[in-house]
Coordinates of C-alpha atoms and ligand atoms in Angstrom, one line a residue:
M17 CA 8.3 -24.1 16.7
S18 CA 9.9 -22.3 13.7
G19 CA 7.0 -23.5 11.5
I20 CA 4.4 -22.1 14.0
R21 CA 6.2 -18.8 14.3
L22 CA 6.4 -18.4 10.5
F23 CA 2.7 -19.2 10.0
A24 CA 1.9 -16.7 12.7
Q25 CA 3.9 -14.0 10.8
R26 CA 2.8 -14.9 7.3
V27 CA -0.9 -15.5 7.9
P28 CA -1.6 -13.6 11.1
N29 CA -5.4 -13.8 10.7
V30 CA -5.5 -17.6 10.4
P31 CA -6.0 -19.3 13.8
L32 CA -3.2 -21.8 14.7
V33 CA -4.3 -25.0 16.4
G34 CA -2.0 -27.5 17.9
L35 CA -3.0 -31.2 18.2
F36 CA -0.5 -33.0 20.3
E37 CA 0.7 -36.5 19.4
T38 CA 0.5 -37.3 23.1
A39 CA -3.3 -36.5 23.3
F40 CA -4.3 -40.1 22.5
Y41 CA -2.6 -41.4 25.6
Q42 CA -4.3 -39.2 28.2
W43 CA -6.4 -42.1 29.5
I44 CA -3.7 -44.8 29.7
P45 CA -3.4 -46.4 33.2
E46 CA -1.1 -44.5 35.5
A47 CA 1.1 -47.5 35.9
A48 CA 1.7 -47.4 32.1
T49 CA 3.0 -43.8 32.4
R50 CA 5.7 -44.5 35.0
Y51 CA 9.4 -45.0 34.9
G52 CA 11.1 -46.2 38.1
V53 CA 12.4 -42.7 38.8
P54 CA 12.0 -40.5 41.9
N55 CA 8.6 -38.8 42.0
A56 CA 10.1 -35.4 41.5
W57 CA 11.5 -36.5 38.1
H58 CA 8.1 -37.9 37.2
Q59 CA 6.5 -34.6 38.2
A60 CA 9.1 -32.8 36.0
G61 CA 7.9 -34.8 33.0
V62 CA 10.2 -37.9 33.0
R63 CA 7.3 -40.3 32.2
R64 CA 6.0 -42.3 29.3
W65 CA 3.9 -39.9 27.1
G66 CA 3.4 -41.8 23.9
Y67 CA 3.5 -40.4 20.4
H68 CA 2.1 -41.1 16.9
G69 CA -1.3 -40.3 18.5
A70 CA -2.9 -39.1 15.3
S71 CA -2.0 -42.2 13.4
H72 CA -3.0 -44.7 16.2
K73 CA -6.3 -42.8 16.7
F74 CA -7.0 -43.2 13.0
I75 CA -6.3 -46.9 13.3
A76 CA -8.6 -47.1 16.3
E77 CA -11.4 -45.5 14.3
R78 CA -10.9 -47.3 11.0
S79 CA -10.2 -50.8 12.4
A80 CA -13.4 -50.6 14.4
E81 CA -15.4 -49.6 11.3
L82 CA -13.9 -52.4 9.3
L83 CA -14.6 -54.9 12.1
G84 CA -18.3 -53.8 12.1
R85 CA -18.1 -52.1 15.5
E86 CA -19.6 -48.7 14.7
D87 CA -20.1 -48.1 18.4
V88 CA -16.3 -48.3 19.1
A89 CA -15.5 -46.3 15.9
E90 CA -17.9 -43.6 17.2
R91 CA -16.2 -43.6 20.6
A92 CA -12.7 -43.3 18.9
R93 CA -13.9 -40.4 16.7
R94 CA -15.5 -38.6 19.6
L95 CA -12.7 -39.4 22.0
Y96 CA -11.4 -35.9 22.6
Q97 CA -14.8 -34.1 22.9
D98 CA -16.4 -36.9 25.0
H99 CA -13.2 -37.7 27.1
G100 CA -13.6 -41.4 26.3
A101 CA -17.2 -41.4 27.7
T102 CA -19.1 -42.5 24.6
P103 CA -20.8 -45.8 25.6
V104 CA -19.9 -49.0 23.8
R105 CA -21.4 -52.5 24.0
E106 CA -19.7 -55.7 25.2
P107 CA -17.6 -57.5 24.3
A108 CA -14.6 -55.2 24.4
L109 CA -12.8 -54.7 21.0
R110 CA -9.1 -55.1 21.4
V111 CA -6.7 -53.8 18.7
I112 CA -2.9 -53.7 18.5
S113 CA -1.8 -51.0 16.1
C114 CA 1.7 -51.3 14.6
H115 CA 2.9 -48.0 13.1
L116 CA 6.1 -49.1 11.4
G117 CA 7.9 -46.5 9.3
G118 CA 10.8 -44.1 9.5
S119 CA 9.6 -43.8 13.1
S120 CA 7.9 -46.8 14.6
S121 CA 5.5 -47.4 17.5
I122 CA 3.0 -49.9 18.8
T123 CA -0.2 -49.1 20.7
G124 CA -2.7 -51.3 22.5
I125 CA -6.3 -50.0 22.1
R126 CA -9.3 -51.2 24.1
N127 CA -12.7 -50.0 22.8
G128 CA -11.1 -47.2 20.9
V129 CA -9.0 -45.9 23.8
A130 CA -5.2 -46.4 24.0
V131 CA -3.9 -48.4 26.9
G132 CA -0.2 -47.6 26.2
N133 CA 2.3 -46.8 23.5
S134 CA 5.9 -48.0 23.0
L135 CA 7.2 -44.5 22.7
G136 CA 8.1 -43.0 26.1
L137 CA 9.5 -39.6 27.3
S138 CA 10.7 -38.9 23.8
P139 CA 10.1 -40.2 20.3
Q140 CA 13.6 -41.8 20.4
S141 CA 12.3 -44.7 22.5
G142 CA 10.5 -48.0 22.0
L143 CA 11.2 -49.8 18.7
P144 CA 14.4 -48.9 16.7
H145 CA 13.6 -46.2 14.2
N146 CA 15.3 -45.5 10.9
N147 CA 18.2 -43.6 12.5
R148 CA 17.0 -43.1 16.0
V149 CA 17.9 -45.4 18.9
G150 CA 14.7 -46.9 20.4
D151 CA 14.8 -48.4 23.9
L152 CA 18.2 -48.2 25.6
D153 CA 19.4 -48.8 29.1
A154 CA 19.7 -45.3 30.6
M155 CA 23.1 -46.3 32.2
A156 CA 24.6 -46.5 28.7
V157 CA 24.9 -42.7 28.6
P158 CA 27.1 -42.3 31.8
F159 CA 29.0 -45.4 30.6
L160 CA 29.8 -43.7 27.3
L161 CA 30.6 -40.4 29.0
R162 CA 33.1 -41.9 31.3
S163 CA 34.7 -44.7 29.3
Q164 CA 34.7 -43.5 25.7
G165 CA 35.4 -39.8 26.3
L166 CA 32.3 -38.8 24.3
S167 CA 30.6 -35.5 25.1
L168 CA 26.9 -35.4 26.1
E169 CA 26.2 -33.5 22.8
E170 CA 28.0 -36.1 20.7
I171 CA 26.1 -39.0 22.5
E172 CA 22.8 -37.2 22.0
K173 CA 23.6 -36.6 18.3
Q174 CA 24.5 -40.2 17.7
L175 CA 21.4 -41.5 19.6
C176 CA 19.2 -39.3 17.4
R177 CA 21.0 -39.6 14.0
E178 CA 23.3 -42.6 13.9
G179 CA 21.2 -45.1 15.8
G180 CA 18.3 -47.5 15.0
L181 CA 18.3 -49.4 11.7
K182 CA 21.1 -47.2 10.3
G183 CA 23.3 -47.8 13.3
V184 CA 22.9 -51.5 13.4
S185 CA 23.1 -52.1 9.6
G186 CA 25.8 -49.6 8.9
V187 CA 24.1 -49.4 5.5
S188 CA 21.2 -46.9 5.4
N189 CA 18.3 -45.6 7.3
D190 CA 15.9 -46.9 4.6
I191 CA 14.7 -50.5 5.1
R192 CA 14.6 -51.1 1.4
D193 CA 18.4 -50.4 1.1
I194 CA 19.0 -52.6 4.1
Q195 CA 16.9 -55.5 2.5
T196 CA 19.0 -55.2 -0.7
A197 CA 22.2 -55.4 1.3
A198 CA 20.9 -58.3 3.3
D199 CA 19.9 -60.1 0.1
Q200 CA 23.5 -59.6 -1.1
G201 CA 24.8 -61.3 2.0
N202 CA 25.6 -58.3 4.3
P203 CA 25.4 -59.8 7.8
R204 CA 24.9 -56.5 9.6
A205 CA 22.0 -55.6 7.3
R206 CA 20.5 -59.1 8.0
L207 CA 20.9 -58.4 11.7
A208 CA 19.2 -55.0 11.5
L209 CA 16.1 -56.6 9.9
D210 CA 16.0 -59.4 12.5
F211 CA 16.5 -56.8 15.3
F212 CA 13.5 -54.7 14.0
V213 CA 11.3 -57.8 13.8
H214 CA 12.4 -58.9 17.3
E215 CA 11.7 -55.6 18.9
T216 CA 8.3 -55.3 17.1
R217 CA 7.3 -58.7 18.4
R218 CA 8.4 -57.8 21.9
W219 CA 6.1 -54.8 22.0
I220 CA 3.2 -56.8 20.4
G221 CA 3.7 -59.2 23.2
A222 CA 3.4 -56.4 25.8
Y223 CA 0.0 -55.4 24.5
L224 CA -1.2 -59.0 24.0
A225 CA -0.6 -59.3 27.8
Q226 CA -2.1 -55.9 28.7
L227 CA -5.3 -56.6 26.5
N228 CA -5.5 -60.3 27.4
G229 CA -5.2 -61.2 23.7
T230 CA -6.4 -59.2 20.8
D231 CA -9.1 -59.2 18.2
A232 CA -7.1 -57.4 15.5
L233 CA -3.5 -56.7 14.7
V234 CA -3.1 -53.8 12.3
F235 CA 0.0 -52.8 10.2
T236 CA 0.3 -49.2 9.0
A237 CA 2.9 -46.6 7.9
G238 CA 5.7 -47.0 5.3
I239 CA 7.0 -50.4 6.4
G240 CA 3.8 -51.7 7.8
E241 CA 1.8 -50.9 4.6
N242 CA 4.4 -51.9 2.0
R243 CA 6.6 -54.7 3.3
A244 CA 4.9 -58.1 3.1
E245 CA 8.1 -59.9 4.1
T246 CA 8.4 -57.8 7.3
R247 CA 4.8 -58.5 8.2
A248 CA 5.3 -62.2 7.6
A249 CA 8.4 -62.3 9.9
I250 CA 6.6 -60.4 12.7
C251 CA 3.6 -62.8 12.5
A252 CA 5.6 -66.0 12.3
E253 CA 5.0 -68.6 15.0
L254 CA 2.3 -66.7 16.8
D255 CA -0.4 -69.2 16.0
Q256 CA -0.7 -70.2 19.6
L257 CA -1.8 -66.6 20.2
G258 CA -4.3 -66.7 17.4
V259 CA -2.2 -64.7 14.9
V260 CA -1.9 -66.4 11.5
L261 CA -1.3 -64.8 8.1
D262 CA -2.7 -65.9 4.7
P263 CA 0.6 -65.8 2.7
E264 CA -1.2 -65.0 -0.6
R265 CA -3.3 -62.2 0.8
N266 CA -0.2 -60.8 2.6
T267 CA 2.0 -60.8 -0.5
A268 CA -0.8 -59.3 -2.7
T269 CA -1.4 -56.4 -0.3
R270 CA 0.6 -53.2 -0.8
A271 CA -0.5 -49.8 0.6
Q272 CA -4.2 -50.6 0.6
E273 CA -6.8 -51.7 3.1
A274 CA -6.9 -55.5 3.4
I275 CA -7.4 -58.4 5.7
I276 CA -4.3 -60.6 5.5
S277 CA -5.3 -63.4 7.9
P278 CA -7.3 -66.4 6.7
P279 CA -11.1 -66.3 7.0
G280 CA -12.3 -67.3 10.5
A281 CA -8.9 -66.6 12.1
K282 CA -9.0 -65.8 15.8
V283 CA -7.1 -62.5 15.3
T284 CA -7.9 -60.4 12.2
V285 CA -4.6 -59.2 10.8
M286 CA -5.1 -56.1 8.7
V287 CA -3.2 -53.5 6.7
I288 CA -4.7 -50.0 7.0
P289 CA -3.0 -47.1 5.4
T290 CA -2.9 -44.4 8.1
N291 CA -4.4 -41.0 7.7
E292 CA -3.0 -38.6 10.3
E293 CA -4.0 -35.6 8.2
L294 CA -7.6 -36.5 8.4
V295 CA -7.5 -36.9 12.2
V296 CA -5.8 -33.5 12.6
A297 CA -8.2 -31.8 10.1
R298 CA -11.3 -33.2 12.0
E299 CA -9.9 -32.1 15.4
V300 CA -9.0 -28.6 14.2
K301 CA -12.5 -28.2 12.7
R302 CA -14.1 -29.4 16.0
F303 CA -11.9 -27.1 18.0
L304 CA -12.7 -24.0 15.9
E305 CA -16.4 -24.8 15.9
H306 CA -16.5 -25.4 19.7
P307 CA -13.6 -23.5 21.2
P308 CA -13.1 -24.1 25.0
A309 CA -14.7 -21.5 27.1
Ligands
LIG409 P1 7.0 -43.5 6.8 O1 7.8 -42.8 7.9 O2 5.7 -44.0 7.3 O3 6.9 -42.6 5.6 O4 7.9 -44.8 6.4 C1 9.2 -44.6 5.8 C2 9.9 -45.9 5.6 O5 9.0 -46.9 5.1 C3 11.0 -45.8 4.7 O6 12.2 -45.5 5.4 C4 11.1 -47.2 4.0 O7 12.0 -47.9 4.7 C5 9.7 -47.7 4.2 N1 8.9 -47.6 2.9 C6 8.3 -46.6 2.4 N2 7.7 -46.8 1.3 C7 8.0 -48.1 1.0 C8 7.7 -49.0 -0.1 N3 7.0 -48.6 -1.2 N4 8.2 -50.2 -0.1 C9 8.9 -50.6 1.0 N5 9.2 -49.9 2.0 C10 8.8 -48.6 2.0

């Protein structure tokens, strides 16, 4: 909000356009938006919103292009102006997009349209993040309030700054430092890496079920693009579900577009560097050229 205010002051004649990270999830099934809370809470906004929308939208577009489904890529590119209505042909293209970085989320995508995202009400949910908590039983908060004498402000601060990979490892919020510590025999660092892989697989499983399998599994963002060992651990023993890595292709791939599954594999496993800026720039251009009436 400060950034927006400062831009408005410094460059008052330049239009400011907001593209919300939640926009990509406006067509997810209603059941995927719900928490088991009273309806009044849901109406007040306590629901799954989903974030990282610009990144996962880019993956929806680019993965379809790379898989030769220009019809699906076109739907993904035109999603916001056409409200998901651009026609595509059968069979459906199913993609699971893993944005693994300082902040991590997983999205299931059918024919260019998201069916859900692991981030919920806030971007503190879903997978563990570098120093943010990820999924947590809501009753942990009243438990800590009553039994540990922590204030709500202190709990909130620790959930948002002292959680995730940093909290579990006790080493760092950067997975590279955690890997170094694990290699030196630090058991908490090892656990943090295992925990990250476990949670990532749990969410991949959720979208494998929701999509009835997948045609592609895509890795993106700082960890997903750069860390072959994390990709290998996530994809281990998923062959019954069609997910197999080519170890040489996987190890050779760093921050570039590549297919890292063997030729003919049931699921195409890919690395695609994300490009959130491109999605934002395109949508801003479209908005300014065709402002709503
Ligand atoms: P992001 O939020 O997408 O910028 O990702 C940031 C995280 O990705 C960092 O905390 C690192 O753990 C990891 N990361 C970024 N670059 C690299 C790299 N070159 N090699 C390994 N891990 C990396």
